[in-house]
mmCIF file with all atom_site columns, C-alpha atoms in Angstrom:
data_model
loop_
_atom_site.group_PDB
_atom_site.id
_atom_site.type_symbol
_atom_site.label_atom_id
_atom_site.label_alt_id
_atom_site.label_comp_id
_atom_site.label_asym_id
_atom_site.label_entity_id
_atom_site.label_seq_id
_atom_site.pdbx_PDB_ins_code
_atom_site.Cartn_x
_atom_site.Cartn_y
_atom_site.Cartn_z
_atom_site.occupancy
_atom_site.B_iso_or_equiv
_atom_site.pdbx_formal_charge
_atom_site.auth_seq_id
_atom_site.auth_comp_id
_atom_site.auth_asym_id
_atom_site.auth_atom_id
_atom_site.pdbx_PDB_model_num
ATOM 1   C CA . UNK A 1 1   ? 312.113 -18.637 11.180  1.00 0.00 ? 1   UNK A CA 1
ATOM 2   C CA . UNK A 1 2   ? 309.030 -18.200 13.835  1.00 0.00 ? 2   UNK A CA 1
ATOM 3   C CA . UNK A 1 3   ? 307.414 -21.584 14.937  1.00 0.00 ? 3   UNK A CA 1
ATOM 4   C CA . UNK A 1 4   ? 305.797 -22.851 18.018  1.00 0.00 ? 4   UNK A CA 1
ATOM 5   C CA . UNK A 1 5   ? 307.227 -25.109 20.812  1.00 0.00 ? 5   UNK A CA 1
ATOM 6   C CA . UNK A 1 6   ? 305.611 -25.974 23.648  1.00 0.00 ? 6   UNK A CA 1
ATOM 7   C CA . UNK A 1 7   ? 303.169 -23.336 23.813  1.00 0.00 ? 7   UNK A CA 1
ATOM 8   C CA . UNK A 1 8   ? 305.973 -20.767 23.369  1.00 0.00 ? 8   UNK A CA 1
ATOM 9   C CA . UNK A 1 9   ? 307.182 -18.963 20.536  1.00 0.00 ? 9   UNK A CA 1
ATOM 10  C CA . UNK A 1 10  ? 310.694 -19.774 18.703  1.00 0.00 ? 10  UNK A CA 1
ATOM 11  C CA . UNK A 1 11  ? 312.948 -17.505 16.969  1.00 0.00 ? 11  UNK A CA 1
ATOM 12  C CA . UNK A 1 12  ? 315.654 -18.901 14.549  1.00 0.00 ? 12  UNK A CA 1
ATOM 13  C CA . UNK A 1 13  ? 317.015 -16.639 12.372  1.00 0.00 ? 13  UNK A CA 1
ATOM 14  C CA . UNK A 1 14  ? 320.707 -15.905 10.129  1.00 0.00 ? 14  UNK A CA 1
ATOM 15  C CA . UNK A 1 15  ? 320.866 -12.122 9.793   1.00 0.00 ? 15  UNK A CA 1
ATOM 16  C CA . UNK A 1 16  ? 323.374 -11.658 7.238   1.00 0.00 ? 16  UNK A CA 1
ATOM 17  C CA . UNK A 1 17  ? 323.416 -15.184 5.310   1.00 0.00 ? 17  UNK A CA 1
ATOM 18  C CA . UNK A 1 18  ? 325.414 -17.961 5.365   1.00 0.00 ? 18  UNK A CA 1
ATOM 19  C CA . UNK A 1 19  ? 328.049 -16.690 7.778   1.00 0.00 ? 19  UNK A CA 1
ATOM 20  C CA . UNK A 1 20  ? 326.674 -14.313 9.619   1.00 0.00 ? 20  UNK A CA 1
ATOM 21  C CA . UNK A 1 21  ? 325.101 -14.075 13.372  1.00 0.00 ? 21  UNK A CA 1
ATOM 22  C CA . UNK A 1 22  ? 322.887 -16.510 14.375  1.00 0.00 ? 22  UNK A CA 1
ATOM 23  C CA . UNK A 1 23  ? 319.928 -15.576 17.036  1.00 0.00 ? 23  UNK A CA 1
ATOM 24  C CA . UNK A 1 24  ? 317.786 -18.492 19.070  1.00 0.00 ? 24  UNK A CA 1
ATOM 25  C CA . UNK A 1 25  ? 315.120 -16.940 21.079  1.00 0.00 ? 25  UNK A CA 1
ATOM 26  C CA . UNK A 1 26  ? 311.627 -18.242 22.877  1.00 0.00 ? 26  UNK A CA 1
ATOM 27  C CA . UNK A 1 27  ? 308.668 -15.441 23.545  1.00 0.00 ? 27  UNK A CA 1
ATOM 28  C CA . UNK A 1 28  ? 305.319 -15.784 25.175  1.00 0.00 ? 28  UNK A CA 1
ATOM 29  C CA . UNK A 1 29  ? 303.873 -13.951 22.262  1.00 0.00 ? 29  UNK A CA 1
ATOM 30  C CA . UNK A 1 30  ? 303.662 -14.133 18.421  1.00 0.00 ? 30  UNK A CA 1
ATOM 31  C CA . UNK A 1 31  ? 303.832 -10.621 18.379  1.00 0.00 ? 31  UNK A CA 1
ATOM 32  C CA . UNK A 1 32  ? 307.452 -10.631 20.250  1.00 0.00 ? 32  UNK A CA 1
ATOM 33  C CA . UNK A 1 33  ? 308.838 -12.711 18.416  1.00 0.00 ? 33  UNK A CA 1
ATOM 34  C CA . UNK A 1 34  ? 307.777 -10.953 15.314  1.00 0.00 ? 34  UNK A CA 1
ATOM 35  C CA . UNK A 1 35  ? 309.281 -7.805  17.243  1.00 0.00 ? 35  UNK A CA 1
ATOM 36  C CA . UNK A 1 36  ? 312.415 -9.176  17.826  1.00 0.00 ? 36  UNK A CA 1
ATOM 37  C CA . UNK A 1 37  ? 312.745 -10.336 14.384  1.00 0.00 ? 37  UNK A CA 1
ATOM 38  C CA . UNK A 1 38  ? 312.370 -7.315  12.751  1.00 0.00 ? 38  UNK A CA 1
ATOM 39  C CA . UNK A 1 39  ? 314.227 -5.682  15.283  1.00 0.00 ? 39  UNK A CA 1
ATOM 40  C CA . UNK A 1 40  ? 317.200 -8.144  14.690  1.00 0.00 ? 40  UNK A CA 1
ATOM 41  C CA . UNK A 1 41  ? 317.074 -8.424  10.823  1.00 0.00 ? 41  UNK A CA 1
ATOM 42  C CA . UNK A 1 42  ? 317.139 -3.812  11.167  1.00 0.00 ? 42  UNK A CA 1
ATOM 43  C CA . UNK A 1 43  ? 319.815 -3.795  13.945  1.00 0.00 ? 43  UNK A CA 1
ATOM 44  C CA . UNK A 1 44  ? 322.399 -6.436  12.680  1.00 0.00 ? 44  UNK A CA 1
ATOM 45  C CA . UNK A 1 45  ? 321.805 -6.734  8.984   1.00 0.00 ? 45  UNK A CA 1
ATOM 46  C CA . UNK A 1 46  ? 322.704 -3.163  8.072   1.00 0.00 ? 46  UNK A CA 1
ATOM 47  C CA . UNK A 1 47  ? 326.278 -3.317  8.268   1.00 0.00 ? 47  UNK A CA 1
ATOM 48  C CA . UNK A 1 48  ? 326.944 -6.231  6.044   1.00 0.00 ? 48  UNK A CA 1
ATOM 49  C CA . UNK A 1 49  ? 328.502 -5.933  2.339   1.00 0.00 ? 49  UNK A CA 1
ATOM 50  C CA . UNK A 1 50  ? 325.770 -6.441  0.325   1.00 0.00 ? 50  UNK A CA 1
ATOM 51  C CA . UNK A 1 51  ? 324.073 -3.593  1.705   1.00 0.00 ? 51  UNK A CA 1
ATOM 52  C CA . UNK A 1 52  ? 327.048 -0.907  2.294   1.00 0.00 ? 52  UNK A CA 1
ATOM 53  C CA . UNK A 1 53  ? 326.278 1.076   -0.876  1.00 0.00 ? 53  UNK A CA 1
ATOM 54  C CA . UNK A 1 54  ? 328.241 4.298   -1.248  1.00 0.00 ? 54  UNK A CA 1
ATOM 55  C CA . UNK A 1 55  ? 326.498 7.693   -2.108  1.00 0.00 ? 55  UNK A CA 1
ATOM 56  C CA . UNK A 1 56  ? 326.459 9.248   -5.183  1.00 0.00 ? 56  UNK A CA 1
ATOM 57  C CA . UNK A 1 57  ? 326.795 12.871  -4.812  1.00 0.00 ? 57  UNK A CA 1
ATOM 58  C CA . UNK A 1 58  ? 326.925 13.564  -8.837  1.00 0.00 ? 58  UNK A CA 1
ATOM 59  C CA . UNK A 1 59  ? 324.356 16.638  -9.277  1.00 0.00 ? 59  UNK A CA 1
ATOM 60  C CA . UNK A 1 60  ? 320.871 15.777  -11.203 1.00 0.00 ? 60  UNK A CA 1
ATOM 61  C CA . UNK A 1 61  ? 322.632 18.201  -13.877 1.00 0.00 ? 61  UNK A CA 1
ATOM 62  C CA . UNK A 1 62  ? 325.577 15.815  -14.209 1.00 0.00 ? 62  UNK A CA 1
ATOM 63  C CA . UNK A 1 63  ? 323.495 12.573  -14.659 1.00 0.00 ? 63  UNK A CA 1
ATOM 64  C CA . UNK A 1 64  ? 320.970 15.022  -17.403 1.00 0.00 ? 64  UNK A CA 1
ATOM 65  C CA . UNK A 1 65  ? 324.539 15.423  -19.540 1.00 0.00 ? 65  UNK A CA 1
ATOM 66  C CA . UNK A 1 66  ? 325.401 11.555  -18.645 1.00 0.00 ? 66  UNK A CA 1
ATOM 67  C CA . UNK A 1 67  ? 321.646 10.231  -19.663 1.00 0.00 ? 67  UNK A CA 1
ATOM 68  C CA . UNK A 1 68  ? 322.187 12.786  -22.893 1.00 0.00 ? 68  UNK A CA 1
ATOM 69  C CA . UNK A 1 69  ? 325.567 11.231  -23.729 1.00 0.00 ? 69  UNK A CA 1
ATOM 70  C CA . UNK A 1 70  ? 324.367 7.774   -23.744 1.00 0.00 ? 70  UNK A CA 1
ATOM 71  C CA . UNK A 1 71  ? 321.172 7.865   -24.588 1.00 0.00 ? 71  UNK A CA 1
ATOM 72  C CA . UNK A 1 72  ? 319.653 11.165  -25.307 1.00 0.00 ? 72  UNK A CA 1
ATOM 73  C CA . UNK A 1 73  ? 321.795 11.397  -28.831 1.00 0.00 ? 73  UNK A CA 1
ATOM 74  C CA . UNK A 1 74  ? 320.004 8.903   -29.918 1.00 0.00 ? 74  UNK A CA 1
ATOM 75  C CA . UNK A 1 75  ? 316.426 10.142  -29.574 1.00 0.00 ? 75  UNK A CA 1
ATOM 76  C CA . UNK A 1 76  ? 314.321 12.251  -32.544 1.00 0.00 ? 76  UNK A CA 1
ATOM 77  C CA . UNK A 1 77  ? 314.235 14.953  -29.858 1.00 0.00 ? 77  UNK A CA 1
ATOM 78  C CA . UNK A 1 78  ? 317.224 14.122  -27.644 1.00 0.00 ? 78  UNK A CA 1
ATOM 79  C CA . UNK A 1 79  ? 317.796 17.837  -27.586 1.00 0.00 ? 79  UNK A CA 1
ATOM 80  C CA . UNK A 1 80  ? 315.148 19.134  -26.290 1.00 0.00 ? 80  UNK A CA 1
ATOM 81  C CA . UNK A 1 81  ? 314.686 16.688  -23.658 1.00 0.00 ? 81  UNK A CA 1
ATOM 82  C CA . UNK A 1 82  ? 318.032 17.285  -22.453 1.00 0.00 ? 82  UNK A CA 1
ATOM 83  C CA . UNK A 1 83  ? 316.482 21.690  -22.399 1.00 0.00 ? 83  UNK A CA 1
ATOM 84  C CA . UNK A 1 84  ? 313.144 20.295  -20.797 1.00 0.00 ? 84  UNK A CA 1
ATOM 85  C CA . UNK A 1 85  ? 315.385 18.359  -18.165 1.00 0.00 ? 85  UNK A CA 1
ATOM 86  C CA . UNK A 1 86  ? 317.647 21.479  -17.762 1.00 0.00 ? 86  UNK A CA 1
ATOM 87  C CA . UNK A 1 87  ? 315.274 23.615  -17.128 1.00 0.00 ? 87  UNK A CA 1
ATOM 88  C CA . UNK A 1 88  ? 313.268 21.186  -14.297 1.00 0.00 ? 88  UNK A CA 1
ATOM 89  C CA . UNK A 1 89  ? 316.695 20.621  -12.776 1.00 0.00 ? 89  UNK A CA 1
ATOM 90  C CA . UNK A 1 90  ? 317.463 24.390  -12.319 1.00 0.00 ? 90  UNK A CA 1
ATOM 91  C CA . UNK A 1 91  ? 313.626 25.344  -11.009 1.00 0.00 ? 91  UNK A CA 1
ATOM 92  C CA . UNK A 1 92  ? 314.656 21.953  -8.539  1.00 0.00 ? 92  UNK A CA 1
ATOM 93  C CA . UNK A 1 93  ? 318.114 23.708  -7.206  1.00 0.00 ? 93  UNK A CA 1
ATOM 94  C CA . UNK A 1 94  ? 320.142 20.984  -9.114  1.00 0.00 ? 94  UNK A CA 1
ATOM 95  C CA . UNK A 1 95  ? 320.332 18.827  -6.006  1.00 0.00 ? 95  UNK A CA 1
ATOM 96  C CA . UNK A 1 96  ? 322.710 15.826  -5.325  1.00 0.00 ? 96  UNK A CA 1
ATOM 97  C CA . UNK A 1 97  ? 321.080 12.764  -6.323  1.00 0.00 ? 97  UNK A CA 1
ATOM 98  C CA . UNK A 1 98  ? 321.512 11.176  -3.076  1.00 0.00 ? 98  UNK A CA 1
ATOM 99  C CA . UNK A 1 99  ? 319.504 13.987  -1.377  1.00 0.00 ? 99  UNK A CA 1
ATOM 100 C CA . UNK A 1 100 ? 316.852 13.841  -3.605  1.00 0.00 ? 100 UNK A CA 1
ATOM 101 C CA . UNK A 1 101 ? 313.570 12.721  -2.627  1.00 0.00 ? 101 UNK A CA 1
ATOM 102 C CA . UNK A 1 102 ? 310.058 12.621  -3.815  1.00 0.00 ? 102 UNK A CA 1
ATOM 103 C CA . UNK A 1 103 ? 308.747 15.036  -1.681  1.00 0.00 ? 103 UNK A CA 1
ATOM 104 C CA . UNK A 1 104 ? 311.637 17.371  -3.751  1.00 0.00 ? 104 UNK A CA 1
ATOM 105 C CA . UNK A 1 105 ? 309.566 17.015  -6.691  1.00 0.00 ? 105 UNK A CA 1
ATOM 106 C CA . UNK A 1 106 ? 306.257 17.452  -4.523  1.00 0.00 ? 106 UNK A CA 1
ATOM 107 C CA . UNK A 1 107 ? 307.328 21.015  -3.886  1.00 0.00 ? 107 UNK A CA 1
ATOM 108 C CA . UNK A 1 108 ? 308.701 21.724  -7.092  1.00 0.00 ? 108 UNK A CA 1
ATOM 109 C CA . UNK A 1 109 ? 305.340 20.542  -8.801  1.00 0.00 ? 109 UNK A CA 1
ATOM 110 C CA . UNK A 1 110 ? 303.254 22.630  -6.332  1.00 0.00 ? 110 UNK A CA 1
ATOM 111 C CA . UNK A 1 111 ? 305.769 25.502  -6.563  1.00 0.00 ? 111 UNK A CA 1
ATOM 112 C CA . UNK A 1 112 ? 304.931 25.515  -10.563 1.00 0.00 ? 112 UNK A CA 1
ATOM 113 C CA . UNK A 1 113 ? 301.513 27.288  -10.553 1.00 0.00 ? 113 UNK A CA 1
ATOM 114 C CA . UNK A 1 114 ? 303.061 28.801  -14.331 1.00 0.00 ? 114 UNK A CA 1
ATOM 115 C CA . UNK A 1 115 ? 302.505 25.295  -15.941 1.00 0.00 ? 115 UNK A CA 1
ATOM 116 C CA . UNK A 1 116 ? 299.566 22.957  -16.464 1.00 0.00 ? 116 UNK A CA 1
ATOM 117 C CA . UNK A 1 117 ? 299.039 19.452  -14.561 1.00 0.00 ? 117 UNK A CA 1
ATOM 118 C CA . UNK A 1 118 ? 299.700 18.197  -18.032 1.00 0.00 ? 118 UNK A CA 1
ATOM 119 C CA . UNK A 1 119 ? 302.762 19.095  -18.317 1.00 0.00 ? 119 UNK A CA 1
ATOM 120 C CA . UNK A 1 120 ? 304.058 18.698  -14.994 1.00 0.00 ? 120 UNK A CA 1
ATOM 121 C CA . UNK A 1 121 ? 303.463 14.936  -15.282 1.00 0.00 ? 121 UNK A CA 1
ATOM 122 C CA . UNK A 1 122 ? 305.406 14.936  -18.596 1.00 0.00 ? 122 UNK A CA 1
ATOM 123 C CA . UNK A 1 123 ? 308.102 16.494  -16.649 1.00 0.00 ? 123 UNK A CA 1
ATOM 124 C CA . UNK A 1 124 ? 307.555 13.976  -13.852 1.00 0.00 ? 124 UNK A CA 1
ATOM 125 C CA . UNK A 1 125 ? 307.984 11.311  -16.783 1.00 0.00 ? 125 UNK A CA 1
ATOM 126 C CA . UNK A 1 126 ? 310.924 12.604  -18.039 1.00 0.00 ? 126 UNK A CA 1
ATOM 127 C CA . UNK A 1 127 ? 313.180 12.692  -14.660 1.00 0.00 ? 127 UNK A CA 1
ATOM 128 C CA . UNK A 1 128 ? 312.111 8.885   -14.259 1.00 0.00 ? 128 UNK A CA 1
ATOM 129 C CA . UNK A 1 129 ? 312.772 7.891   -17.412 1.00 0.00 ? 129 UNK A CA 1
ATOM 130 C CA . UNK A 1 130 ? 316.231 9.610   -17.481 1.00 0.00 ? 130 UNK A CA 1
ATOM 131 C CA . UNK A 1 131 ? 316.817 7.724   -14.109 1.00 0.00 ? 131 UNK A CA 1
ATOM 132 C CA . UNK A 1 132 ? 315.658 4.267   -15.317 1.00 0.00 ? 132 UNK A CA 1
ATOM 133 C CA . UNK A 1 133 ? 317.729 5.153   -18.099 1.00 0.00 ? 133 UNK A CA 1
ATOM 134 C CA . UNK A 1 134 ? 320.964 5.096   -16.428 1.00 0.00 ? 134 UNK A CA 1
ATOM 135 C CA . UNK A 1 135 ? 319.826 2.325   -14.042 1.00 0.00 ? 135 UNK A CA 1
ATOM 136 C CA . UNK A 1 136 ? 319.571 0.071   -17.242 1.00 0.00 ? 136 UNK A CA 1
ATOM 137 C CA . UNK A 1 137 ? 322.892 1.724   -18.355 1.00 0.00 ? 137 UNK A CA 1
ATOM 138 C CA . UNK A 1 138 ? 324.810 0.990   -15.225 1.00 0.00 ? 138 UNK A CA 1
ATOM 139 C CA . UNK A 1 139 ? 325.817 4.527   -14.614 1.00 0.00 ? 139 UNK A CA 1
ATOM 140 C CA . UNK A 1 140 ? 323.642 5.414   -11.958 1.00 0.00 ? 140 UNK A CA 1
ATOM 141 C CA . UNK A 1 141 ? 324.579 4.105   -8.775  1.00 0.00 ? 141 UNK A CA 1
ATOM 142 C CA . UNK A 1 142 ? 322.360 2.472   -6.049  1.00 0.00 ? 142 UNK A CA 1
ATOM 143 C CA . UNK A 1 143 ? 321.039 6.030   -4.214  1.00 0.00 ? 143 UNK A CA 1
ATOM 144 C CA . UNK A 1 144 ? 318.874 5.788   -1.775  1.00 0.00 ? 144 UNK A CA 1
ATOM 145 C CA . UNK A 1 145 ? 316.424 7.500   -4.252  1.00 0.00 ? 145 UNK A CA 1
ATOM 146 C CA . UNK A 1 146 ? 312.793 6.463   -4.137  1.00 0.00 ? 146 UNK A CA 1
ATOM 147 C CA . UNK A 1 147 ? 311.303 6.258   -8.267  1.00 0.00 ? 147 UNK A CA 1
ATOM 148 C CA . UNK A 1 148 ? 309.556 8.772   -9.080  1.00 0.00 ? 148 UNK A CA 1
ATOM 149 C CA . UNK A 1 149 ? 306.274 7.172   -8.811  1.00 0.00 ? 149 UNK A CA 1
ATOM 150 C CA . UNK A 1 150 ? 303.970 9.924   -7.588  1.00 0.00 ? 150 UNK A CA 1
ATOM 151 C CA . UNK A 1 151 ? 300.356 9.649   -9.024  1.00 0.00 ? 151 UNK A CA 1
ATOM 152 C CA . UNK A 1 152 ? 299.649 12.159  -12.005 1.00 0.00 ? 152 UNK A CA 1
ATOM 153 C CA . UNK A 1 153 ? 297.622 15.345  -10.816 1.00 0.00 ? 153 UNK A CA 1
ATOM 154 C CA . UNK A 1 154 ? 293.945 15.294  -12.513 1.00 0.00 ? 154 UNK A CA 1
#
């Protein structure tokens, strides 16, 4: 919490919760203490429980056959969203999940000059909902994956 005192500026904050460190700090400026706040909450609330998430190093191929499993059985054309997904995830390199990134998919949908825009958002679609899939299904662990949430190409 940031509030004034006697023309100075007062920093009380809990990084971590309930039992974690405590930091009491005056500033000249608004802007410091802003500063320091963010600075603290970065520095000293990254090592705490709640945030220590382990990697998930299953391939996007792996989580395709998991999402098809679970899920894609189910659908009209389950199979040939699980070749559509195949076939992205070999033209991507069939990276780990936890070092994929958008700007993956950026290259691999301006690598693609063979398909339309069209269907290049479809495929776009389809990783994200396999992901939000297995999000909802529990078997996708917290990655350090941004959604796929690119805007479609015109």
């Amino acid at each position: 919490m940031i509030s004034k005192k006697n023309n100075r500026w007062f920093v009380d904050i809990t990084v971590g919760g309930r039992g974690g460190r405590r930091f009491k700090r005056l500033f000249k400026t608004q802007a410091e203490a802003k500063r320091f706040e963010a600075h603290a909450v970065n520095e000293y609330g990254k090592n705490k429980d709640w945030n220590n998430t382990k990697k998930d190093n299953r391939s996007l191929l792996d989580l395709a056959n998991i999402w098809y499993d679970f899920h894609g059985k189910g659908l009209k054309g389950g199979k040939n969203r699980l070749k559509v997904l195949r076939n992205i995830i070999k033209h991507l390199n069939n990276p780990s999940i936890s070092r994929f990134t958008k700007h993956d998919f950026l290259k691999y949908r301006n690598n693609r000059t063979d398909i339309t825009h069209n269907t290049i958002n479809h495929h776009q679609a389809y990783l994200s909902a396999m992901l939000n899939e297995l999000t909802r299904l529990n078997n996708w662990g917290q990655c350090a994956v941004p959604p796929l949430d690119w805007t479609p190409l015109q």
